[in-house]
Amino acid sequence: MFKNESGVETKLRALCASPELSDVVHPFEFIQGSVFAAAAAPEIPMPEIWLPWVIKKSNQLSSTQQADELTDLLMALLQNQLKDMSDEIIQLPAGIGVRRSSEQKSLALWCQGMLLGHSQLEAVWQHAWDKMQVTKKEEMQKLQKDLSHCLYMFTTFADMPLAVAQAKQRGNDSLEDMLPKIFQSFGESMKIYVGLSGRLVDFLPNQFETFEQQ
């Protein structure tokens, strides 16, 4: 369910944790989640759309060299993610889970980044749904239900204490104990999410080719 860290990810992790950038960019796991969302979108966004997601709003990069190094690593990370998805290797990074507090924090950050990316690309997803609705309305409704399930999964683990509190308000006192079992389906939700995008790409041809030409 987990994939080993690549050389690009190791370099990016170190850069994000450096004194120069630790207060400038979002945490590494957040960035991984946001890049996953960009790579999985029905239409791959241009760099000027998704690169700003990794920067905290109140801060800016201090030099062109710093910005270039970060951009190069992020672009390489996106390319690696696209290749993994093409090869059907859809897995969480190692060290993310629910057993230990450090794993939970990393998982929450990954989900928060992923949900930010998805929210920023809602118009892209809606455009794809609109194209599909012309000829595949019944199938579209099922796929939208699958997407809602995936987003619910990601939202639950983006803020587990909040999810548990809301469940208790609804009379469900067992969610906290069930989270490890629910997490076992997390990888499948990732695959379904990417698969949904792939299905919608059929109605938006040449997206990967267009990206490669930029």
PDB file of N, CA and C in Angstrom, residues 125 128-129 132-133 136-151 192-193 195-203:
ATOM      1  N   TRP A 125     -13.035  19.455 -12.964  1.00  0.00           N
ATOM      2  CA  TRP A 125     -13.855  18.251 -12.815  1.00  0.00           C
ATOM      3  C   TRP A 125     -15.266  18.488 -13.361  1.00  0.00           C
ATOM      4  N   ALA A 128     -15.445  18.322 -17.069  1.00  0.00           N
ATOM      5  CA  ALA A 128     -15.408  16.935 -17.551  1.00  0.00           C
ATOM      6  C   ALA A 128     -16.757  16.249 -17.364  1.00  0.00           C
ATOM      7  N   TRP A 129     -17.408  16.490 -16.192  1.00  0.00           N
ATOM      8  CA  TRP A 129     -18.742  15.920 -15.985  1.00  0.00           C
ATOM      9  C   TRP A 129     -19.711  16.420 -17.055  1.00  0.00           C
ATOM     10  N   MET A 132     -19.271  14.617 -20.236  1.00  0.00           N
ATOM     11  CA  MET A 132     -19.714  13.230 -20.147  1.00  0.00           C
ATOM     12  C   MET A 132     -21.232  13.116 -20.166  1.00  0.00           C
ATOM     13  N   GLN A 133     -21.899  14.088 -19.581  1.00  0.00           N
ATOM     14  CA  GLN A 133     -23.345  14.021 -19.421  1.00  0.00           C
ATOM     15  C   GLN A 133     -24.086  13.952 -20.748  1.00  0.00           C
ATOM     16  N   LYS A 136     -23.490   9.929 -21.453  1.00  0.00           N
ATOM     17  CA  LYS A 136     -23.336   8.899 -20.426  1.00  0.00           C
ATOM     18  C   LYS A 136     -23.935   9.345 -19.093  1.00  0.00           C
ATOM     19  N   LYS A 137     -25.152   9.837 -19.105  1.00  0.00           N
ATOM     20  CA  LYS A 137     -25.728  10.426 -17.909  1.00  0.00           C
ATOM     21  C   LYS A 137     -25.843   9.413 -16.772  1.00  0.00           C
ATOM     22  N   GLU A 138     -26.331   8.208 -17.048  1.00  0.00           N
ATOM     23  CA  GLU A 138     -26.505   7.216 -15.990  1.00  0.00           C
ATOM     24  C   GLU A 138     -25.161   6.801 -15.399  1.00  0.00           C
ATOM     25  N   GLU A 139     -24.179   6.581 -16.254  1.00  0.00           N
ATOM     26  CA  GLU A 139     -22.856   6.221 -15.761  1.00  0.00           C
ATOM     27  C   GLU A 139     -22.263   7.369 -14.963  1.00  0.00           C
ATOM     28  N   MET A 140     -22.489   8.581 -15.403  1.00  0.00           N
ATOM     29  CA  MET A 140     -21.961   9.749 -14.722  1.00  0.00           C
ATOM     30  C   MET A 140     -22.472   9.824 -13.289  1.00  0.00           C
ATOM     31  N   GLN A 141     -23.736   9.513 -13.079  1.00  0.00           N
ATOM     32  CA  GLN A 141     -24.305   9.574 -11.738  1.00  0.00           C
ATOM     33  C   GLN A 141     -23.624   8.578 -10.800  1.00  0.00           C
ATOM     34  N   LYS A 142     -23.313   7.389 -11.297  1.00  0.00           N
ATOM     35  CA  LYS A 142     -22.608   6.413 -10.465  1.00  0.00           C
ATOM     36  C   LYS A 142     -21.194   6.892 -10.158  1.00  0.00           C
ATOM     37  N   LEU A 143     -20.519   7.432 -11.160  1.00  0.00           N
ATOM     38  CA  LEU A 143     -19.156   7.903 -10.949  1.00  0.00           C
ATOM     39  C   LEU A 143     -19.121   9.069  -9.961  1.00  0.00           C
ATOM     40  N   GLN A 144     -20.127   9.923 -10.012  1.00  0.00           N
ATOM     41  CA  GLN A 144     -20.184  11.031  -9.065  1.00  0.00           C
ATOM     42  C   GLN A 144     -20.388  10.518  -7.643  1.00  0.00           C
ATOM     43  N   LYS A 145     -21.150   9.445  -7.492  1.00  0.00           N
ATOM     44  CA  LYS A 145     -21.317   8.851  -6.173  1.00  0.00           C
ATOM     45  C   LYS A 145     -19.996   8.274  -5.683  1.00  0.00           C
ATOM     46  N   ASP A 146     -19.250   7.655  -6.573  1.00  0.00           N
ATOM     47  CA  ASP A 146     -17.932   7.124  -6.212  1.00  0.00           C
ATOM     48  C   ASP A 146     -16.989   8.254  -5.800  1.00  0.00           C
ATOM     49  N   LEU A 147     -17.052   9.373  -6.519  1.00  0.00           N
ATOM     50  CA  LEU A 147     -16.202  10.509  -6.177  1.00  0.00           C
ATOM     51  C   LEU A 147     -16.553  11.047  -4.794  1.00  0.00           C
ATOM     52  N   SER A 148     -17.830  11.138  -4.495  1.00  0.00           N
ATOM     53  CA  SER A 148     -18.257  11.617  -3.182  1.00  0.00           C
ATOM     54  C   SER A 148     -17.720  10.717  -2.073  1.00  0.00           C
ATOM     55  N   HIS A 149     -17.732   9.410  -2.319  1.00  0.00           N
ATOM     56  CA  HIS A 149     -17.193   8.467  -1.332  1.00  0.00           C
ATOM     57  C   HIS A 149     -15.704   8.700  -1.117  1.00  0.00           C
ATOM     58  N   CYS A 150     -14.969   8.904  -2.203  1.00  0.00           N
ATOM     59  CA  CYS A 150     -13.520   9.139  -2.093  1.00  0.00           C
ATOM     60  C   CYS A 150     -13.243  10.416  -1.312  1.00  0.00           C
ATOM     61  N   LEU A 151     -13.951  11.471  -1.628  1.00  0.00           N
ATOM     62  CA  LEU A 151     -13.733  12.746  -0.950  1.00  0.00           C
ATOM     63  C   LEU A 151     -14.113  12.656   0.523  1.00  0.00           C
ATOM     64  N   ILE A 192      -9.680   4.488  -6.970  1.00  0.00           N
ATOM     65  CA  ILE A 192     -10.978   4.849  -7.541  1.00  0.00           C
ATOM     66  C   ILE A 192     -10.954   6.299  -8.012  1.00  0.00           C
ATOM     67  N   TYR A 193     -10.368   7.176  -7.208  1.00  0.00           N
ATOM     68  CA  TYR A 193     -10.282   8.599  -7.561  1.00  0.00           C
ATOM     69  C   TYR A 193      -9.529   8.780  -8.875  1.00  0.00           C
ATOM     70  N   GLY A 195      -9.021   6.483 -11.113  1.00  0.00           N
ATOM     71  CA  GLY A 195      -9.794   5.827 -12.161  1.00  0.00           C
ATOM     72  C   GLY A 195     -10.943   6.681 -12.673  1.00  0.00           C
ATOM     73  N   LEU A 196     -11.581   7.416 -11.767  1.00  0.00           N
ATOM     74  CA  LEU A 196     -12.653   8.322 -12.173  1.00  0.00           C
ATOM     75  C   LEU A 196     -12.124   9.381 -13.131  1.00  0.00           C
ATOM     76  N   SER A 197     -10.984   9.934 -12.770  1.00  0.00           N
ATOM     77  CA  SER A 197     -10.374  10.938 -13.640  1.00  0.00           C
ATOM     78  C   SER A 197     -10.040  10.333 -15.001  1.00  0.00           C
ATOM     79  N   GLY A 198      -9.492   9.129 -14.982  1.00  0.00           N
ATOM     80  CA  GLY A 198      -9.155   8.466 -16.237  1.00  0.00           C
ATOM     81  C   GLY A 198     -10.377   8.229 -17.105  1.00  0.00           C
ATOM     82  N   ARG A 199     -11.499   7.910 -16.467  1.00  0.00           N
ATOM     83  CA  ARG A 199     -12.733   7.712 -17.233  1.00  0.00           C
ATOM     84  C   ARG A 199     -13.181   9.021 -17.867  1.00  0.00           C
ATOM     85  N   LEU A 200     -13.040  10.119 -17.137  1.00  0.00           N
ATOM     86  CA  LEU A 200     -13.456  11.414 -17.663  1.00  0.00           C
ATOM     87  C   LEU A 200     -12.515  11.910 -18.758  1.00  0.00           C
ATOM     88  N   VAL A 201     -11.254  11.498 -18.695  1.00  0.00           N
ATOM     89  CA  VAL A 201     -10.294  11.899 -19.730  1.00  0.00           C
ATOM     90  C   VAL A 201     -10.760  11.439 -21.108  1.00  0.00           C
ATOM     91  N   ASP A 202     -11.515  10.339 -21.149  1.00  0.00           N
ATOM     92  CA  ASP A 202     -12.026   9.847 -22.432  1.00  0.00           C
ATOM     93  C   ASP A 202     -12.867  10.903 -23.141  1.00  0.00           C
ATOM     94  N   PHE A 203     -13.441  11.809 -22.362  1.00  0.00           N
ATOM     95  CA  PHE A 203     -14.286  12.853 -22.949  1.00  0.00           C
ATOM     96  C   PHE A 203     -13.515  14.154 -23.144  1.00  0.00           C
TER      97      PHE A 203
END
